[in-house]
């Protein structure tokens, strides 16, 4: 309604002679309405001209707070479009930090900007940046109080930070600690999301389930991860970006489960939609998962195989499972979980020869 109303106002006034109040509402509709929607649905490049137009319209007004928040929306679209590119990320962080400092007395805008800062900081492969991201998450948790929507958002970010730390860990023990922290944070996010009533909590529920799936996937709990991503796919309501994320994660799960046809099906769904999204992180993920699917090796027993001895074939299967699991994860514990066996049983497979 806000977007439609602003557009009606725009039609009544010459674009070159907009009154400040008209300029304010049209700019708000362009940046916080259409621009935000496009960026949120995976089209940040299409959103940027609308947000830039809003900036121009606000230039002659005294709406300084709105100007700063439009800067935040533009920086978020830049982050989505350019991803972890160092020069672009520095520019995004500079803009977000400036707006964050200006929002000291504006709770709603400050907490939203803190969330964007934490999101952008997780793109950097830098432990100090992750520490900074965690500080913003703690502020969100402190300021949000009993607002379950923002508490959920904070836990999703906390899970993301710990997954990134796990990827950067220097030891298997350290990695395990961070994975457990990511799983715990994701479960907390789910709890906060499911406590919300009505349609307002749908986006939180989708985000929380995806975060939970990502943490479970990292911990080797593939069936549970698959269920979480399938939930996101069912509930996404046609949001192309969310569909793409879920299909790629499901393809990744199917690779780990050795379900080649299902993995290929999800990759084909991604390929059919990828032209409709311009999100750098999603594009990188798409390439990585597509390569995993292409590299899948089937476990085959040719009909001309000289022996059909069950014990020999069982040994061959275990070798295949062992090698495949250790290609996917870095620890024996996670590999054993992938294979659905105890750690002690998995260790007995190490002496098996091809």
Coordinates of C-alpha atoms in Angstrom, one line a residue:
X1 CA 0.0 0.0 0.0
X2 CA 2.9 2.4 0.8
X3 CA 4.4 1.8 -2.6
X4 CA 1.1 2.3 -4.5
X5 CA 0.3 5.4 -2.5
X6 CA 3.7 6.9 -3.2
X7 CA 3.4 6.3 -6.9
X8 CA 0.0 8.0 -7.0
X9 CA 1.6 11.0 -5.3
X10 CA 4.4 11.0 -7.9
X11 CA 1.9 11.1 -10.8
X12 CA 0.3 14.3 -9.5
X13 CA 3.6 16.1 -9.4
X14 CA 6.3 17.0 -12.0
X15 CA 9.4 14.9 -11.3
X16 CA 11.4 18.1 -11.6
X17 CA 9.4 20.0 -9.0
X18 CA 8.5 17.5 -6.3
X19 CA 7.5 18.9 -2.9
X20 CA 9.7 17.7 -0.1
X21 CA 6.9 15.5 1.4
X22 CA 6.2 14.0 -2.0
X23 CA 9.9 13.4 -2.6
X24 CA 10.2 11.7 0.8
X25 CA 7.3 9.3 0.2
X26 CA 8.4 8.4 -3.4
X27 CA 12.0 7.9 -2.3
X28 CA 10.8 5.7 0.6
X29 CA 8.7 3.6 -1.7
X30 CA 11.6 3.3 -4.2
X31 CA 14.3 2.3 -1.7
X32 CA 12.5 0.7 1.2
X33 CA 9.7 -0.8 -1.0
X34 CA 10.6 -1.8 -4.5
X35 CA 14.4 -1.7 -4.0
X36 CA 14.3 -3.8 -0.9
X37 CA 12.0 -6.3 -2.4
X38 CA 14.2 -6.7 -5.5
X39 CA 17.4 -7.1 -3.5
X40 CA 15.7 -9.5 -1.1
X41 CA 14.6 -11.7 -4.0
X42 CA 18.1 -12.0 -5.4
X43 CA 18.1 -9.0 -7.8
X44 CA 20.3 -6.4 -6.2
X45 CA 21.6 -5.1 -9.5
X46 CA 18.0 -4.2 -10.6
X47 CA 17.4 -2.6 -7.1
X48 CA 20.3 -0.2 -7.3
X49 CA 18.9 2.3 -9.8
X50 CA 15.8 2.6 -7.7
X51 CA 17.7 3.1 -4.5
X52 CA 20.0 5.6 -6.3
X53 CA 17.0 7.6 -7.5
X54 CA 15.7 7.7 -3.9
X55 CA 19.0 9.2 -2.8
X56 CA 18.7 11.9 -5.4
X57 CA 15.1 12.7 -4.4
X58 CA 16.1 12.9 -0.7
X59 CA 19.1 15.2 -1.3
X60 CA 17.0 18.4 -1.2
X61 CA 15.1 17.3 1.9
X62 CA 15.9 17.5 5.6
X63 CA 15.2 13.8 6.1
X64 CA 18.7 13.0 7.3
X65 CA 17.7 9.8 9.1
X66 CA 15.9 8.5 6.0
X67 CA 19.0 9.4 3.9
X68 CA 21.2 7.4 6.2
X69 CA 18.9 4.4 6.1
X70 CA 18.6 4.5 2.3
X71 CA 22.4 4.4 2.3
X72 CA 22.1 1.2 4.4
X73 CA 19.7 -0.4 1.9
X74 CA 22.1 0.6 -1.0
X75 CA 25.1 -0.9 0.9
X76 CA 23.1 -4.1 1.5
X77 CA 22.4 -4.4 -2.3
X78 CA 26.1 -3.8 -3.0
X79 CA 27.1 -6.5 -0.5
X80 CA 24.7 -8.9 -2.2
X81 CA 25.9 -8.1 -5.7
X82 CA 29.6 -8.0 -5.1
X83 CA 29.9 -10.5 -2.3
X84 CA 33.4 -10.9 -0.7
X85 CA 35.2 -8.7 -3.3
X86 CA 37.7 -6.9 -1.0
X87 CA 37.4 -3.4 -2.5
X88 CA 33.6 -3.5 -2.6
X89 CA 33.4 -5.0 0.9
X90 CA 35.5 -2.2 2.3
X91 CA 33.2 0.4 0.7
X92 CA 30.1 -1.4 2.0
X93 CA 31.5 -1.6 5.6
X94 CA 32.4 2.1 5.5
X95 CA 28.9 3.1 4.5
X96 CA 27.3 0.8 7.1
X97 CA 29.5 2.0 9.9
X98 CA 28.8 5.7 9.2
X99 CA 25.1 5.1 9.2
X100 CA 25.3 2.9 12.3
X101 CA 27.1 5.7 14.2
X102 CA 24.4 8.2 13.1
X103 CA 21.5 6.0 14.4
X104 CA 22.5 6.2 18.1
X105 CA 18.9 7.4 19.0
X106 CA 17.0 5.4 16.4
X107 CA 16.5 1.9 17.8
X108 CA 14.9 0.4 14.7
X109 CA 17.4 1.7 12.1
X110 CA 20.3 1.0 14.4
X111 CA 19.4 -2.6 15.0
X112 CA 18.8 -3.2 11.3
X113 CA 22.1 -1.6 10.4
X114 CA 23.9 -3.8 13.1
X115 CA 22.4 -6.8 11.4
X116 CA 23.6 -5.7 7.9
X117 CA 27.1 -5.0 9.4
X118 CA 27.3 -8.5 10.9
X119 CA 26.2 -10.0 7.6
X120 CA 28.8 -8.1 5.6
X121 CA 31.6 -8.9 8.1
X122 CA 31.0 -12.6 7.8
X123 CA 32.0 -12.4 4.2
X124 CA 35.6 -11.6 5.1
X125 CA 38.1 -14.4 5.8
X126 CA 39.4 -12.5 8.9
X127 CA 39.0 -13.6 12.5
X128 CA 39.0 -10.0 13.7
X129 CA 36.1 -9.2 11.3
X130 CA 34.2 -12.2 12.8
X131 CA 34.8 -10.8 16.3
X132 CA 33.4 -7.5 15.2
X133 CA 30.4 -9.3 13.7
X134 CA 29.8 -11.1 17.0
X135 CA 29.8 -7.8 18.9
X136 CA 27.0 -6.5 16.6
X137 CA 25.0 -9.7 17.2
X138 CA 25.4 -9.3 21.0
X139 CA 24.1 -5.8 20.7
X140 CA 21.0 -7.0 18.8
X141 CA 20.4 -9.6 21.4
X142 CA 20.8 -7.1 24.2
X143 CA 18.6 -4.3 22.7
X144 CA 15.9 -6.6 21.1
X145 CA 14.7 -7.8 24.5
X146 CA 11.6 -10.0 24.1
X147 CA 11.3 -9.2 20.4
X148 CA 11.5 -12.8 19.1
X149 CA 11.8 -11.6 15.5
X150 CA 15.1 -9.8 16.1
X151 CA 16.3 -12.5 18.6
X152 CA 15.8 -15.0 15.8
X153 CA 17.7 -12.9 13.4
X154 CA 20.6 -12.6 15.9
X155 CA 20.8 -16.4 16.4
X156 CA 20.8 -16.9 12.6
X157 CA 23.8 -14.6 12.4
X158 CA 25.5 -16.2 15.4
X159 CA 25.2 -19.6 13.6
X160 CA 26.6 -18.1 10.4
X161 CA 29.6 -16.7 12.3
X162 CA 30.4 -20.0 14.0
X163 CA 30.1 -21.9 10.7
X164 CA 32.6 -19.4 9.2
X165 CA 34.9 -20.0 12.2
X166 CA 34.7 -23.7 11.7
X167 CA 35.8 -23.3 8.1
X168 CA 38.8 -21.3 9.3
X169 CA 39.7 -23.5 12.3
X170 CA 43.3 -24.7 12.7
X171 CA 42.4 -28.0 14.3
X172 CA 39.8 -30.7 14.3
X173 CA 39.0 -30.1 17.9
X174 CA 38.5 -26.4 17.4
X175 CA 36.4 -27.0 14.3
X176 CA 34.1 -29.4 16.3
X177 CA 33.6 -26.7 19.0
X178 CA 32.5 -24.1 16.4
X179 CA 30.2 -26.6 14.6
X180 CA 28.5 -27.4 17.9
X181 CA 28.1 -23.6 18.6
X182 CA 26.6 -23.2 15.1
X183 CA 24.1 -26.0 15.7
X184 CA 23.1 -24.6 19.1
X185 CA 22.6 -21.1 17.8
X186 CA 20.5 -22.4 14.9
X187 CA 18.3 -24.4 17.3
X188 CA 17.8 -21.2 19.3
X189 CA 16.8 -19.4 16.1
X190 CA 14.2 -22.0 15.4
X191 CA 12.7 -21.7 18.9
X192 CA 12.4 -17.9 18.5
X193 CA 10.9 -18.3 15.0
X194 CA 8.3 -20.9 15.9
X195 CA 7.1 -18.8 18.9
X196 CA 5.9 -16.1 16.5
X197 CA 2.2 -16.1 15.5
X198 CA 0.7 -15.5 12.1
X199 CA 2.3 -14.7 8.8
X200 CA 4.8 -12.3 10.4
X201 CA 7.1 -15.1 11.4
X202 CA 7.2 -16.9 8.1
X203 CA 10.4 -15.3 6.9
X204 CA 12.1 -15.9 10.3
X205 CA 11.0 -19.5 10.2
X206 CA 12.5 -20.0 6.7
X207 CA 15.7 -18.3 7.7
X208 CA 16.0 -20.3 10.9
X209 CA 15.3 -23.7 9.1
X210 CA 17.9 -22.9 6.5
X211 CA 20.5 -21.9 9.2
X212 CA 19.6 -25.1 11.0
X213 CA 20.1 -27.1 7.8
X214 CA 23.5 -25.5 7.1
X215 CA 24.7 -26.3 10.7
X216 CA 23.4 -29.9 10.5
X217 CA 25.0 -30.4 7.1
X218 CA 28.3 -29.2 8.5
X219 CA 28.0 -31.6 11.4
X220 CA 27.2 -34.6 9.2
X221 CA 23.5 -35.0 10.1
X222 CA 22.4 -35.3 6.5
X223 CA 18.8 -36.5 6.9
X224 CA 17.9 -33.8 9.4
X225 CA 19.6 -31.2 7.2
X226 CA 17.7 -32.4 4.2
X227 CA 14.4 -32.0 6.1
X228 CA 15.3 -28.4 7.1
X229 CA 16.1 -27.4 3.5
X230 CA 12.9 -29.1 2.2
X231 CA 10.9 -27.0 4.7
X232 CA 12.5 -23.8 3.3
X233 CA 11.7 -24.9 -0.2
X234 CA 8.0 -25.6 0.6
X235 CA 7.5 -22.3 2.4
X236 CA 9.5 -19.9 0.2
X237 CA 6.4 -18.6 -1.6
X238 CA 8.1 -18.1 -4.9
X239 CA 11.1 -16.1 -3.6
X240 CA 13.6 -17.1 -6.3
X241 CA 16.7 -16.5 -4.1
X242 CA 15.4 -18.7 -1.3
X243 CA 14.4 -21.4 -3.9
X244 CA 17.9 -21.3 -5.3
X245 CA 19.5 -21.6 -1.8
X246 CA 17.4 -24.6 -0.9
X247 CA 17.9 -26.4 -4.2
X248 CA 21.7 -25.9 -3.9
X249 CA 21.8 -27.1 -0.3
X250 CA 19.6 -30.1 -1.2
X251 CA 22.0 -30.9 -4.1
X252 CA 24.9 -30.8 -1.6
X253 CA 23.1 -33.1 0.8
X254 CA 22.3 -35.5 -2.0
X255 CA 25.9 -35.6 -3.0
X256 CA 26.9 -36.6 0.5
X257 CA 24.1 -39.2 0.6
X258 CA 25.3 -40.5 -2.8
X259 CA 21.9 -39.8 -4.4
X260 CA 23.2 -38.8 -7.8
X261 CA 19.9 -38.5 -9.7
X262 CA 18.4 -36.3 -6.9
X263 CA 21.5 -34.2 -6.8
X264 CA 21.3 -33.6 -10.5
X265 CA 17.6 -32.8 -10.3
X266 CA 18.3 -30.0 -7.8
X267 CA 21.2 -28.6 -9.8
X268 CA 19.0 -28.5 -12.9
X269 CA 16.4 -26.5 -10.9
X270 CA 19.2 -24.1 -9.9
X271 CA 20.4 -23.7 -13.4
X272 CA 16.9 -23.0 -14.6
X273 CA 16.6 -20.0 -12.2
X274 CA 20.1 -18.7 -11.8
X275 CA 19.7 -16.1 -14.6
X276 CA 17.1 -14.5 -12.4
X277 CA 19.4 -13.8 -9.5
X278 CA 22.5 -11.6 -9.3
X279 CA 23.8 -12.5 -5.9
X280 CA 27.6 -13.1 -5.7
X281 CA 27.5 -15.5 -2.8
X282 CA 24.8 -17.6 -4.4
X283 CA 26.7 -17.7 -7.7
X284 CA 29.8 -18.9 -6.0
X285 CA 27.8 -21.6 -4.1
X286 CA 26.2 -22.7 -7.4
X287 CA 29.5 -23.2 -9.1
X288 CA 30.9 -25.1 -6.1
X289 CA 27.9 -27.4 -5.7
X290 CA 27.6 -28.0 -9.5
X291 CA 31.3 -29.1 -9.5
X292 CA 30.5 -31.5 -6.6
X293 CA 27.6 -33.1 -8.5
X294 CA 29.7 -33.4 -11.7
X295 CA 32.5 -35.1 -9.8
X296 CA 30.2 -37.7 -8.2
X297 CA 31.5 -41.2 -8.6
X298 CA 29.0 -44.1 -8.4
X299 CA 29.6 -47.3 -6.6
X300 CA 29.2 -49.9 -9.3
X301 CA 29.6 -53.7 -9.5
X302 CA 30.0 -54.6 -13.1
X303 CA 28.2 -57.7 -14.3
X304 CA 31.5 -59.1 -15.5
X305 CA 33.1 -58.7 -12.0
X306 CA 35.0 -62.0 -11.3
X307 CA 33.5 -62.4 -7.8
X308 CA 30.1 -61.8 -6.3
X309 CA 31.3 -62.8 -2.8
X310 CA 29.2 -60.8 -0.4
X311 CA 32.2 -60.2 2.0
X312 CA 34.4 -58.9 -0.8
X313 CA 31.6 -56.6 -2.1
X314 CA 31.0 -55.3 1.4
X315 CA 34.7 -54.5 1.8
X316 CA 34.6 -52.6 -1.6
X317 CA 31.6 -50.6 -0.4
X318 CA 33.2 -49.7 2.8
X319 CA 36.3 -48.5 1.0
X320 CA 34.1 -46.4 -1.3
X321 CA 32.2 -44.9 1.7
X322 CA 35.4 -44.2 3.6
X323 CA 37.1 -42.4 0.8
X324 CA 34.0 -40.5 -0.2
X325 CA 33.3 -39.3 3.3
X326 CA 36.9 -38.2 3.9
X327 CA 36.7 -36.1 0.7
X328 CA 33.6 -34.3 2.1
X329 CA 34.7 -33.7 5.7
X330 CA 37.9 -33.3 7.6
X331 CA 37.5 -35.4 10.8
X332 CA 36.9 -39.1 11.4
X333 CA 33.9 -38.2 13.7
X334 CA 32.1 -36.3 10.9
X335 CA 33.0 -39.0 8.3
X336 CA 31.6 -41.7 10.6
X337 CA 28.4 -39.7 11.0
X338 CA 28.1 -39.3 7.2
X339 CA 28.4 -43.1 6.8
X340 CA 25.9 -43.8 9.6
X341 CA 28.4 -45.9 11.6
X342 CA 30.1 -45.5 15.0
X343 CA 33.5 -43.9 15.2
X344 CA 35.1 -47.2 16.3
X345 CA 33.6 -49.0 13.4
X346 CA 34.7 -46.3 11.0
X347 CA 38.3 -46.6 12.3
X348 CA 38.4 -50.3 11.4
X349 CA 37.9 -49.3 7.8
X350 CA 41.2 -47.5 7.7
X351 CA 43.3 -50.6 7.1
X352 CA 41.1 -51.8 4.2
X353 CA 43.0 -51.8 0.9
X354 CA 41.6 -51.0 -2.6

